[in-house]
PDB file of C-alpha atoms and ligand atoms in Angstrom:
ATOM      1  CA  MET C1177     -51.337 123.990  33.273  1.00  0.00           C
ATOM      2  CA  THR C1178     -52.461 121.138  31.059  1.00  0.00           C
ATOM      3  CA  HIS C1179     -56.223 120.654  30.746  1.00  0.00           C
ATOM      4  CA  HIS C1180     -57.335 117.388  32.286  1.00  0.00           C
ATOM      5  CA  VAL C1181     -60.664 116.033  31.125  1.00  0.00           C
ATOM      6  CA  ARG C1182     -62.102 112.754  32.310  1.00  0.00           C
ATOM      7  CA  ILE C1183     -64.981 110.806  30.796  1.00  0.00           C
ATOM      8  CA  LEU C1184     -66.515 108.453  33.321  1.00  0.00           C
ATOM      9  CA  ASP C1185     -68.093 105.056  32.675  1.00  0.00           C
ATOM     10  CA  ASP C1186     -71.600 106.567  32.806  1.00  0.00           C
ATOM     11  CA  GLY C1187     -70.600 109.026  30.057  1.00  0.00           C
ATOM     12  CA  SER C1188     -70.440 112.045  32.353  1.00  0.00           C
ATOM     13  CA  ILE C1189     -67.584 114.473  31.878  1.00  0.00           C
ATOM     14  CA  ARG C1190     -65.207 116.010  34.426  1.00  0.00           C
ATOM     15  CA  GLY C1191     -63.210 119.001  33.208  1.00  0.00           C
ATOM     16  CA  ASP C1192     -63.391 121.404  30.311  1.00  0.00           C
ATOM     17  CA  LEU C1193     -64.027 119.235  27.254  1.00  0.00           C
ATOM     18  CA  ASP C1194     -65.107 122.313  25.294  1.00  0.00           C
ATOM     19  CA  ALA C1195     -61.590 123.756  25.587  1.00  0.00           C
ATOM     20  CA  VAL C1196     -60.214 120.555  24.051  1.00  0.00           C
ATOM     21  CA  VAL C1197     -62.806 120.640  21.279  1.00  0.00           C
ATOM     22  CA  GLN C1198     -61.995 124.290  20.590  1.00  0.00           C
ATOM     23  CA  ARG C1199     -58.307 123.404  20.254  1.00  0.00           C
ATOM     24  CA  VAL C1200     -59.101 120.719  17.649  1.00  0.00           C
ATOM     25  CA  HIS C1201     -61.525 123.085  15.925  1.00  0.00           C
ATOM     26  CA  GLU C1202     -58.852 125.783  15.564  1.00  0.00           C
ATOM     27  CA  ALA C1203     -56.088 123.447  14.379  1.00  0.00           C
ATOM     28  CA  ARG C1204     -55.169 123.755  10.713  1.00  0.00           C
ATOM     29  CA  ARG C1205     -53.773 120.266  10.179  1.00  0.00           C
ATOM     30  CA  PRO C1206     -54.323 117.825  13.029  1.00  0.00           C
ATOM     31  CA  VAL C1207     -52.620 114.427  12.872  1.00  0.00           C
ATOM     32  CA  ALA C1208     -53.362 111.338  14.990  1.00  0.00           C
ATOM     33  CA  LEU C1209     -50.790 108.971  16.446  1.00  0.00           C
ATOM     34  CA  THR C1210     -52.299 105.678  17.606  1.00  0.00           C
ATOM     35  CA  GLY C1211     -51.028 102.714  19.585  1.00  0.00           C
ATOM     36  CA  ALA C1212     -52.259  99.454  21.027  1.00  0.00           C
ATOM     37  CA  GLY C1213     -54.719 101.212  23.363  1.00  0.00           C
ATOM     38  CA  ILE C1214     -57.066 102.162  20.532  1.00  0.00           C
ATOM     39  CA  SER C1215     -57.575  98.518  19.511  1.00  0.00           C
ATOM     40  CA  VAL C1216     -58.002  96.987  22.973  1.00  0.00           C
ATOM     41  CA  GLU C1217     -61.750  97.574  22.780  1.00  0.00           C
ATOM     42  CA  SER C1218     -61.823  95.758  19.453  1.00  0.00           C
ATOM     43  CA  GLY C1219     -60.660  92.722  21.408  1.00  0.00           C
ATOM     44  CA  ILE C1220     -56.939  92.946  20.629  1.00  0.00           C
ATOM     45  CA  PRO C1221     -54.998  92.965  23.914  1.00  0.00           C
ATOM     46  CA  ASP C1222     -51.847  95.086  24.119  1.00  0.00           C
ATOM     47  CA  PHE C1223     -49.007  92.652  23.310  1.00  0.00           C
ATOM     48  CA  ARG C1224     -47.041  94.093  26.210  1.00  0.00           C
ATOM     49  CA  SER C1225     -49.830  93.743  28.778  1.00  0.00           C
ATOM     50  CA  PRO C1226     -49.805  90.859  31.284  1.00  0.00           C
ATOM     51  CA  GLY C1227     -51.085  87.778  29.431  1.00  0.00           C
ATOM     52  CA  GLY C1228     -50.422  89.556  26.099  1.00  0.00           C
ATOM     53  CA  LEU C1229     -48.567  88.018  23.181  1.00  0.00           C
ATOM     54  CA  TRP C1230     -45.146  89.056  24.482  1.00  0.00           C
ATOM     55  CA  SER C1231     -45.665  87.174  27.733  1.00  0.00           C
ATOM     56  CA  VAL C1232     -46.069  83.944  25.725  1.00  0.00           C
ATOM     57  CA  PHE C1233     -43.550  84.627  22.939  1.00  0.00           C
ATOM     58  CA  GLU C1234     -40.401  86.370  24.158  1.00  0.00           C
ATOM     59  CA  PRO C1235     -40.107  89.069  21.465  1.00  0.00           C
ATOM     60  CA  MET C1236     -36.310  89.034  21.233  1.00  0.00           C
ATOM     61  CA  GLU C1237     -36.495  85.305  20.660  1.00  0.00           C
ATOM     62  CA  TYR C1238     -39.440  85.053  18.226  1.00  0.00           C
ATOM     63  CA  ALA C1239     -40.048  88.495  16.744  1.00  0.00           C
ATOM     64  CA  THR C1240     -36.627  89.090  15.204  1.00  0.00           C
ATOM     65  CA  LEU C1241     -35.576  88.942  11.578  1.00  0.00           C
ATOM     66  CA  SER C1242     -32.789  86.530  12.517  1.00  0.00           C
ATOM     67  CA  CYS C1243     -35.300  84.116  14.052  1.00  0.00           C
ATOM     68  CA  PHE C1244     -37.289  84.133  10.802  1.00  0.00           C
ATOM     69  CA  LEU C1245     -34.154  83.627   8.681  1.00  0.00           C
ATOM     70  CA  ARG C1246     -32.701  80.909  10.912  1.00  0.00           C
ATOM     71  CA  ASN C1247     -35.825  79.087  11.957  1.00  0.00           C
ATOM     72  CA  PRO C1248     -38.967  80.143  10.059  1.00  0.00           C
ATOM     73  CA  GLU C1249     -40.962  77.254  11.613  1.00  0.00           C
ATOM     74  CA  LYS C1250     -40.391  78.757  15.061  1.00  0.00           C
ATOM     75  CA  ALA C1251     -41.103  82.329  13.901  1.00  0.00           C
ATOM     76  CA  TRP C1252     -44.367  81.116  12.360  1.00  0.00           C
ATOM     77  CA  GLU C1253     -45.580  79.975  15.799  1.00  0.00           C
ATOM     78  CA  LEU C1254     -45.655  83.686  16.689  1.00  0.00           C
ATOM     79  CA  TYR C1255     -47.117  84.802  13.337  1.00  0.00           C
ATOM     80  CA  ARG C1256     -49.964  82.283  13.660  1.00  0.00           C
ATOM     81  CA  ALA C1257     -50.681  83.346  17.243  1.00  0.00           C
ATOM     82  CA  LEU C1258     -50.671  87.009  16.167  1.00  0.00           C
ATOM     83  CA  GLY C1259     -52.895  86.235  13.171  1.00  0.00           C
ATOM     84  CA  THR C1260     -55.326  84.377  15.416  1.00  0.00           C
ATOM     85  CA  THR C1261     -55.436  87.366  17.785  1.00  0.00           C
ATOM     86  CA  LEU C1262     -56.255  89.711  14.902  1.00  0.00           C
ATOM     87  CA  LEU C1263     -58.715  87.381  13.173  1.00  0.00           C
ATOM     88  CA  ASP C1264     -62.222  88.784  12.540  1.00  0.00           C
ATOM     89  CA  LYS C1265     -61.643  91.896  14.667  1.00  0.00           C
ATOM     90  CA  ARG C1266     -63.709  94.966  13.835  1.00  0.00           C
ATOM     91  CA  PRO C1267     -62.948  98.677  14.246  1.00  0.00           C
ATOM     92  CA  ASN C1268     -64.486 100.318  17.329  1.00  0.00           C
ATOM     93  CA  ALA C1269     -66.003 103.771  17.823  1.00  0.00           C
ATOM     94  CA  ALA C1270     -62.545 105.348  18.222  1.00  0.00           C
ATOM     95  CA  HIS C1271     -61.357 104.126  14.789  1.00  0.00           C
ATOM     96  CA  VAL C1272     -64.647 105.296  13.283  1.00  0.00           C
ATOM     97  CA  ALA C1273     -64.331 108.742  14.928  1.00  0.00           C
ATOM     98  CA  LEU C1274     -60.895 109.239  13.318  1.00  0.00           C
ATOM     99  CA  ALA C1275     -62.222 108.177   9.909  1.00  0.00           C
ATOM    100  CA  ASP C1276     -65.098 110.662  10.354  1.00  0.00           C
ATOM    101  CA  LEU C1277     -62.643 113.435  11.230  1.00  0.00           C
ATOM    102  CA  GLU C1278     -60.590 112.762   8.122  1.00  0.00           C
ATOM    103  CA  ARG C1279     -63.688 112.670   5.932  1.00  0.00           C
ATOM    104  CA  ALA C1280     -64.762 116.034   7.371  1.00  0.00           C
ATOM    105  CA  GLY C1281     -61.372 117.503   6.411  1.00  0.00           C
ATOM    106  CA  ARG C1282     -60.304 117.808  10.053  1.00  0.00           C
ATOM    107  CA  LEU C1283     -57.518 115.218  10.140  1.00  0.00           C
ATOM    108  CA  ALA C1284     -54.509 115.120   7.827  1.00  0.00           C
ATOM    109  CA  GLY C1285     -53.734 111.486   8.580  1.00  0.00           C
ATOM    110  CA  VAL C1286     -53.178 108.688  11.069  1.00  0.00           C
ATOM    111  CA  ILE C1287     -49.752 107.438  12.075  1.00  0.00           C
ATOM    112  CA  THR C1288     -50.172 104.050  13.725  1.00  0.00           C
ATOM    113  CA  GLN C1289     -47.968 101.565  15.519  1.00  0.00           C
ATOM    114  CA  ASN C1290     -50.661  98.906  15.104  1.00  0.00           C
ATOM    115  CA  VAL C1291     -50.548  96.162  12.477  1.00  0.00           C
ATOM    116  CA  ASP C1292     -54.249  95.252  12.677  1.00  0.00           C
ATOM    117  CA  GLY C1293     -55.570  97.249   9.692  1.00  0.00           C
ATOM    118  CA  LEU C1294     -58.526  98.554  11.727  1.00  0.00           C
ATOM    119  CA  HIS C1295     -58.036 102.206  10.714  1.00  0.00           C
ATOM    120  CA  GLN C1296     -58.428 101.264   7.050  1.00  0.00           C
ATOM    121  CA  ALA C1297     -61.371  98.995   7.911  1.00  0.00           C
ATOM    122  CA  ALA C1298     -63.036 101.995   9.585  1.00  0.00           C
ATOM    123  CA  GLY C1299     -62.568 104.092   6.444  1.00  0.00           C
ATOM    124  CA  SER C1300     -59.402 106.093   7.177  1.00  0.00           C
ATOM    125  CA  ARG C1301     -57.476 106.733   3.968  1.00  0.00           C
ATOM    126  CA  THR C1302     -54.160 108.279   4.992  1.00  0.00           C
ATOM    127  CA  VAL C1303     -52.756 105.640   7.339  1.00  0.00           C
ATOM    128  CA  LEU C1304     -49.002 105.417   7.869  1.00  0.00           C
ATOM    129  CA  GLU C1305     -48.073 102.095   9.460  1.00  0.00           C
ATOM    130  CA  ILE C1306     -44.740 102.381  11.293  1.00  0.00           C
ATOM    131  CA  HIS C1307     -44.646  98.678  12.056  1.00  0.00           C
ATOM    132  CA  GLY C1308     -46.084  97.434   8.779  1.00  0.00           C
ATOM    133  CA  ASP C1309     -49.219  95.342   8.519  1.00  0.00           C
ATOM    134  CA  HIS C1310     -50.248  91.793   9.180  1.00  0.00           C
ATOM    135  CA  GLY C1311     -52.661  91.573   6.275  1.00  0.00           C
ATOM    136  CA  SER C1312     -50.162  90.389   3.679  1.00  0.00           C
ATOM    137  CA  LEU C1313     -47.225  88.030   3.351  1.00  0.00           C
ATOM    138  CA  HIS C1314     -43.981  89.202   1.831  1.00  0.00           C
ATOM    139  CA  CYS C1315     -41.135  87.389   0.082  1.00  0.00           C
ATOM    140  CA  LEU C1316     -37.759  88.789   1.129  1.00  0.00           C
ATOM    141  CA  LYS C1317     -36.092  87.218  -1.928  1.00  0.00           C
ATOM    142  CA  CYS C1318     -38.224  88.240  -4.935  1.00  0.00           C
ATOM    143  CA  HIS C1319     -40.368  90.871  -3.134  1.00  0.00           C
ATOM    144  CA  GLY C1320     -43.612  89.220  -4.177  1.00  0.00           C
ATOM    145  CA  SER C1321     -46.556  89.402  -1.817  1.00  0.00           C
ATOM    146  CA  GLU C1322     -49.850  87.692  -1.235  1.00  0.00           C
ATOM    147  CA  PRO C1323     -52.735  88.117   1.238  1.00  0.00           C
ATOM    148  CA  PHE C1324     -52.490  86.559   4.690  1.00  0.00           C
ATOM    149  CA  THR C1325     -55.501  84.241   4.821  1.00  0.00           C
ATOM    150  CA  LYS C1326     -57.186  82.075   7.443  1.00  0.00           C
ATOM    151  CA  ALA C1327     -55.550  79.019   5.855  1.00  0.00           C
ATOM    152  CA  HIS C1328     -52.146  80.366   6.910  1.00  0.00           C
ATOM    153  CA  LEU C1329     -53.213  80.103  10.556  1.00  0.00           C
ATOM    154  CA  GLU C1330     -53.470  76.310  10.356  1.00  0.00           C
ATOM    155  CA  PRO C1331     -50.480  74.485  11.836  1.00  0.00           C
ATOM    156  CA  GLY C1332     -48.339  73.004   9.086  1.00  0.00           C
ATOM    157  CA  PRO C1333     -45.420  73.830   6.856  1.00  0.00           C
ATOM    158  CA  VAL C1334     -44.229  77.413   6.567  1.00  0.00           C
ATOM    159  CA  PRO C1335     -45.983  79.189   3.639  1.00  0.00           C
ATOM    160  CA  ARG C1336     -43.618  79.614   0.705  1.00  0.00           C
ATOM    161  CA  CYS C1337     -43.449  82.057  -2.180  1.00  0.00           C
ATOM    162  CA  ALA C1338     -45.320  80.836  -5.278  1.00  0.00           C
ATOM    163  CA  SER C1339     -42.636  82.365  -7.531  1.00  0.00           C
ATOM    164  CA  CYS C1340     -39.351  81.466  -5.850  1.00  0.00           C
ATOM    165  CA  ASP C1341     -40.250  79.053  -3.023  1.00  0.00           C
ATOM    166  CA  HIS C1342     -38.590  81.224  -0.359  1.00  0.00           C
ATOM    167  CA  PRO C1343     -40.368  81.180   3.051  1.00  0.00           C
ATOM    168  CA  LEU C1344     -42.878  84.026   3.372  1.00  0.00           C
ATOM    169  CA  LYS C1345     -43.187  86.388   6.317  1.00  0.00           C
ATOM    170  CA  PRO C1346     -46.021  88.714   7.330  1.00  0.00           C
ATOM    171  CA  ALA C1347     -45.422  92.319   6.229  1.00  0.00           C
ATOM    172  CA  VAL C1348     -44.987  93.395   9.855  1.00  0.00           C
ATOM    173  CA  VAL C1349     -41.764  95.055  10.967  1.00  0.00           C
ATOM    174  CA  LEU C1350     -39.717  92.603  13.003  1.00  0.00           C
ATOM    175  CA  TYR C1351     -36.936  93.546  15.377  1.00  0.00           C
ATOM    176  CA  GLU C1352     -33.763  94.092  13.301  1.00  0.00           C
ATOM    177  CA  GLU C1353     -35.882  95.461  10.427  1.00  0.00           C
ATOM    178  CA  PRO C1354     -36.211  99.187   9.660  1.00  0.00           C
ATOM    179  CA  VAL C1355     -39.479 100.903  10.587  1.00  0.00           C
ATOM    180  CA  ARG C1356     -41.716 101.953   7.678  1.00  0.00           C
ATOM    181  CA  ALA C1357     -43.020 105.138   6.151  1.00  0.00           C
ATOM    182  CA  MET C1358     -40.670 107.426   8.067  1.00  0.00           C
ATOM    183  CA  GLU C1359     -40.317 109.906   5.220  1.00  0.00           C
ATOM    184  CA  ALA C1360     -44.088 110.373   4.928  1.00  0.00           C
ATOM    185  CA  ILE C1361     -44.400 110.473   8.721  1.00  0.00           C
ATOM    186  CA  ASP C1362     -41.748 113.200   8.949  1.00  0.00           C
ATOM    187  CA  GLY C1363     -43.681 115.194   6.372  1.00  0.00           C
ATOM    188  CA  LEU C1364     -46.940 114.868   8.315  1.00  0.00           C
ATOM    189  CA  LEU C1365     -45.282 115.753  11.607  1.00  0.00           C
ATOM    190  CA  ARG C1366     -43.552 118.782  10.106  1.00  0.00           C
ATOM    191  CA  SER C1367     -46.838 120.097   8.739  1.00  0.00           C
ATOM    192  CA  THR C1368     -49.031 119.520  11.777  1.00  0.00           C
ATOM    193  CA  ASP C1369     -49.988 122.050  14.417  1.00  0.00           C
ATOM    194  CA  LEU C1370     -51.841 119.526  16.602  1.00  0.00           C
ATOM    195  CA  LEU C1371     -50.945 115.939  17.409  1.00  0.00           C
ATOM    196  CA  LEU C1372     -53.636 113.715  18.925  1.00  0.00           C
ATOM    197  CA  THR C1373     -51.917 110.785  20.633  1.00  0.00           C
ATOM    198  CA  ILE C1374     -54.346 107.935  21.240  1.00  0.00           C
ATOM    199  CA  GLY C1375     -53.756 104.828  23.316  1.00  0.00           C
ATOM    200  CA  THR C1376     -50.035 104.947  22.876  1.00  0.00           C
ATOM    201  CA  SER C1377     -47.385 104.478  25.523  1.00  0.00           C
ATOM    202  CA  ALA C1378     -44.390 106.759  25.796  1.00  0.00           C
ATOM    203  CA  GLU C1379     -41.973 103.859  25.594  1.00  0.00           C
ATOM    204  CA  VAL C1380     -41.579 102.517  22.070  1.00  0.00           C
ATOM    205  CA  ALA C1381     -39.313 104.456  19.685  1.00  0.00           C
ATOM    206  CA  PRO C1382     -39.625 106.119  17.277  1.00  0.00           C
ATOM    207  CA  ALA C1383     -43.288 106.972  18.031  1.00  0.00           C
ATOM    208  CA  CYS C1384     -42.580 108.006  21.617  1.00  0.00           C
ATOM    209  CA  LEU C1385     -40.426 110.847  20.240  1.00  0.00           C
ATOM    210  CA  PHE C1386     -43.128 112.356  18.004  1.00  0.00           C
ATOM    211  CA  PRO C1387     -45.116 114.325  20.637  1.00  0.00           C
ATOM    212  CA  ALA C1388     -42.056 116.202  21.921  1.00  0.00           C
ATOM    213  CA  HIS C1389     -41.006 116.811  18.311  1.00  0.00           C
ATOM    214  CA  VAL C1390     -44.360 118.425  17.451  1.00  0.00           C
ATOM    215  CA  ARG C1391     -44.294 120.434  20.670  1.00  0.00           C
ATOM    216  CA  ALA C1392     -40.742 121.664  19.985  1.00  0.00           C
ATOM    217  CA  SER C1393     -41.798 122.978  16.592  1.00  0.00           C
ATOM    218  CA  GLY C1394     -44.617 125.012  18.114  1.00  0.00           C
ATOM    219  CA  GLY C1395     -47.511 122.562  17.773  1.00  0.00           C
ATOM    220  CA  HIS C1396     -49.836 121.333  20.498  1.00  0.00           C
ATOM    221  CA  VAL C1397     -50.395 117.814  21.805  1.00  0.00           C
ATOM    222  CA  ILE C1398     -53.575 116.258  23.185  1.00  0.00           C
ATOM    223  CA  GLU C1399     -53.284 112.830  24.762  1.00  0.00           C
ATOM    224  CA  PHE C1400     -56.250 110.418  24.819  1.00  0.00           C
ATOM    225  CA  ASN C1401     -55.459 107.525  27.126  1.00  0.00           C
ATOM    226  CA  LEU C1402     -56.551 105.478  30.114  1.00  0.00           C
ATOM    227  CA  GLN C1403     -53.611 106.888  32.027  1.00  0.00           C
ATOM    228  CA  ARG C1404     -51.321 109.729  31.240  1.00  0.00           C
ATOM    229  CA  GLU C1405     -48.054 108.753  29.575  1.00  0.00           C
ATOM    230  CA  LEU C1406     -46.750 112.087  28.308  1.00  0.00           C
ATOM    231  CA  HIS C1407     -44.839 114.623  30.379  1.00  0.00           C
ATOM    232  CA  GLU C1408     -46.461 117.842  31.524  1.00  0.00           C
ATOM    233  CA  ALA C1409     -43.827 119.699  29.469  1.00  0.00           C
ATOM    234  CA  THR C1410     -44.894 117.896  26.287  1.00  0.00           C
ATOM    235  CA  LEU C1411     -48.585 118.653  26.804  1.00  0.00           C
ATOM    236  CA  GLY C1412     -47.983 122.124  28.193  1.00  0.00           C
ATOM    237  CA  SER C1413     -50.541 124.871  28.702  1.00  0.00           C
ATOM    238  CA  GLY C1414     -51.942 124.490  25.184  1.00  0.00           C
ATOM    239  CA  GLY C1415     -52.278 120.733  25.425  1.00  0.00           C
ATOM    240  CA  ALA C1416     -54.638 118.407  27.227  1.00  0.00           C
ATOM    241  CA  PHE C1417     -54.976 114.958  28.680  1.00  0.00           C
ATOM    242  CA  VAL C1418     -58.338 113.331  27.998  1.00  0.00           C
ATOM    243  CA  GLU C1419     -58.747 110.350  30.287  1.00  0.00           C
ATOM    244  CA  GLY C1420     -60.980 107.418  29.416  1.00  0.00           C
ATOM    245  CA  PRO C1421     -61.378 104.692  26.799  1.00  0.00           C
ATOM    246  CA  ALA C1422     -60.762 106.136  23.321  1.00  0.00           C
ATOM    247  CA  SER C1423     -64.053 104.616  22.140  1.00  0.00           C
ATOM    248  CA  ALA C1424     -65.806 107.071  24.496  1.00  0.00           C
ATOM    249  CA  THR C1425     -63.501 110.104  24.446  1.00  0.00           C
ATOM    250  CA  LEU C1426     -62.903 110.455  20.689  1.00  0.00           C
ATOM    251  CA  PRO C1427     -66.579 110.197  19.650  1.00  0.00           C
ATOM    252  CA  ALA C1428     -67.428 112.779  22.360  1.00  0.00           C
ATOM    253  CA  VAL C1429     -64.924 115.209  20.818  1.00  0.00           C
ATOM    254  CA  VAL C1430     -66.052 114.517  17.254  1.00  0.00           C
ATOM    255  CA  GLU C1431     -69.709 114.987  18.190  1.00  0.00           C
ATOM    256  CA  ARG C1432     -69.011 118.384  19.791  1.00  0.00           C
ATOM    257  CA  LEU C1433     -66.881 119.454  16.833  1.00  0.00           C
ATOM    258  CA  GLU C1434     -69.818 118.708  14.593  1.00  0.00           C
ATOM    259  CA  MET C1435     -72.069 120.820  16.845  1.00  0.00           C
ATOM    260  CA  LEU C1436     -69.564 123.711  16.687  1.00  0.00           C
ATOM    261  CA  ARG C1437     -69.548 123.484  12.927  1.00  0.00           C
ATOM    262  CA  GLU C1438     -73.350 123.420  12.745  1.00  0.00           C
ATOM    263  CA  ALA C1439     -73.494 126.452  15.078  1.00  0.00           C
ATOM    264  CA  GLY C1440     -71.029 128.360  12.883  1.00  0.00           C
ATOM    265  CA  ARG C1441     -72.954 127.666   9.692  1.00  0.00           C
ATOM    266  CA  PRO C1442     -75.050 130.562   8.341  1.00  0.00           C
ATOM    267  CA  SER C1443     -78.740 129.661   8.599  1.00  0.00           C
TER     268      SER C1443
HETATM  269 ZN1  LIG R1928     -40.317  84.974  -3.804  1.00  0.00          ZN
END
């Protein structure tokens, strides 16, 4: 049966957290897969939650490549709203915990569905962004790029490329555009023996396929989430579900890993 660990609001723990920590400790090449849930506590609501971005801007109407090509003024209403949502947000303890893990040589990389850049801001170095990033603007005609700045959030004409005058778009992956970094992601997934899924739903492809993929090739999966999204078969007897906000659960695991390492060190 899958381990179920719960971290309560007062910080107390229900379940065998040490078994989870041991699993991470023994893994040769853990990889993290993150979704919207990890950034909620940085003040970025899940776009798909009630009141989220997608309830204001119908994604198939605004977030498509054809919308940008046909009517960039309309598409920029969404890009400005998204940019405003992401403005001045800081990484939280969960992002920092993953950066710490990588620095300690215990995490091979982060695969993220987020476009907020908070993993890099926390200090993570290997970050594969499936859906691109919102931090730069890209020219589809001459492939130039420039940073997305606060000035671009002001209502007004659509920003245009300084070289060729084509309308610019944020470097996020729109519907009708291919996802990014799949080759590198495949490599990471093939090499991992433990996937940590964090704040990600089991609905959006291709990321929702990764846990079962790792499991099928003999790896283990540990899910960190407010509610369980993955099937029992995907987690399995070697996996675990750690329930609670990632900003509490991940630091708890990282802290205990550090204690294990200290205990194993010759004095
Ligand atoms: Zn251009």
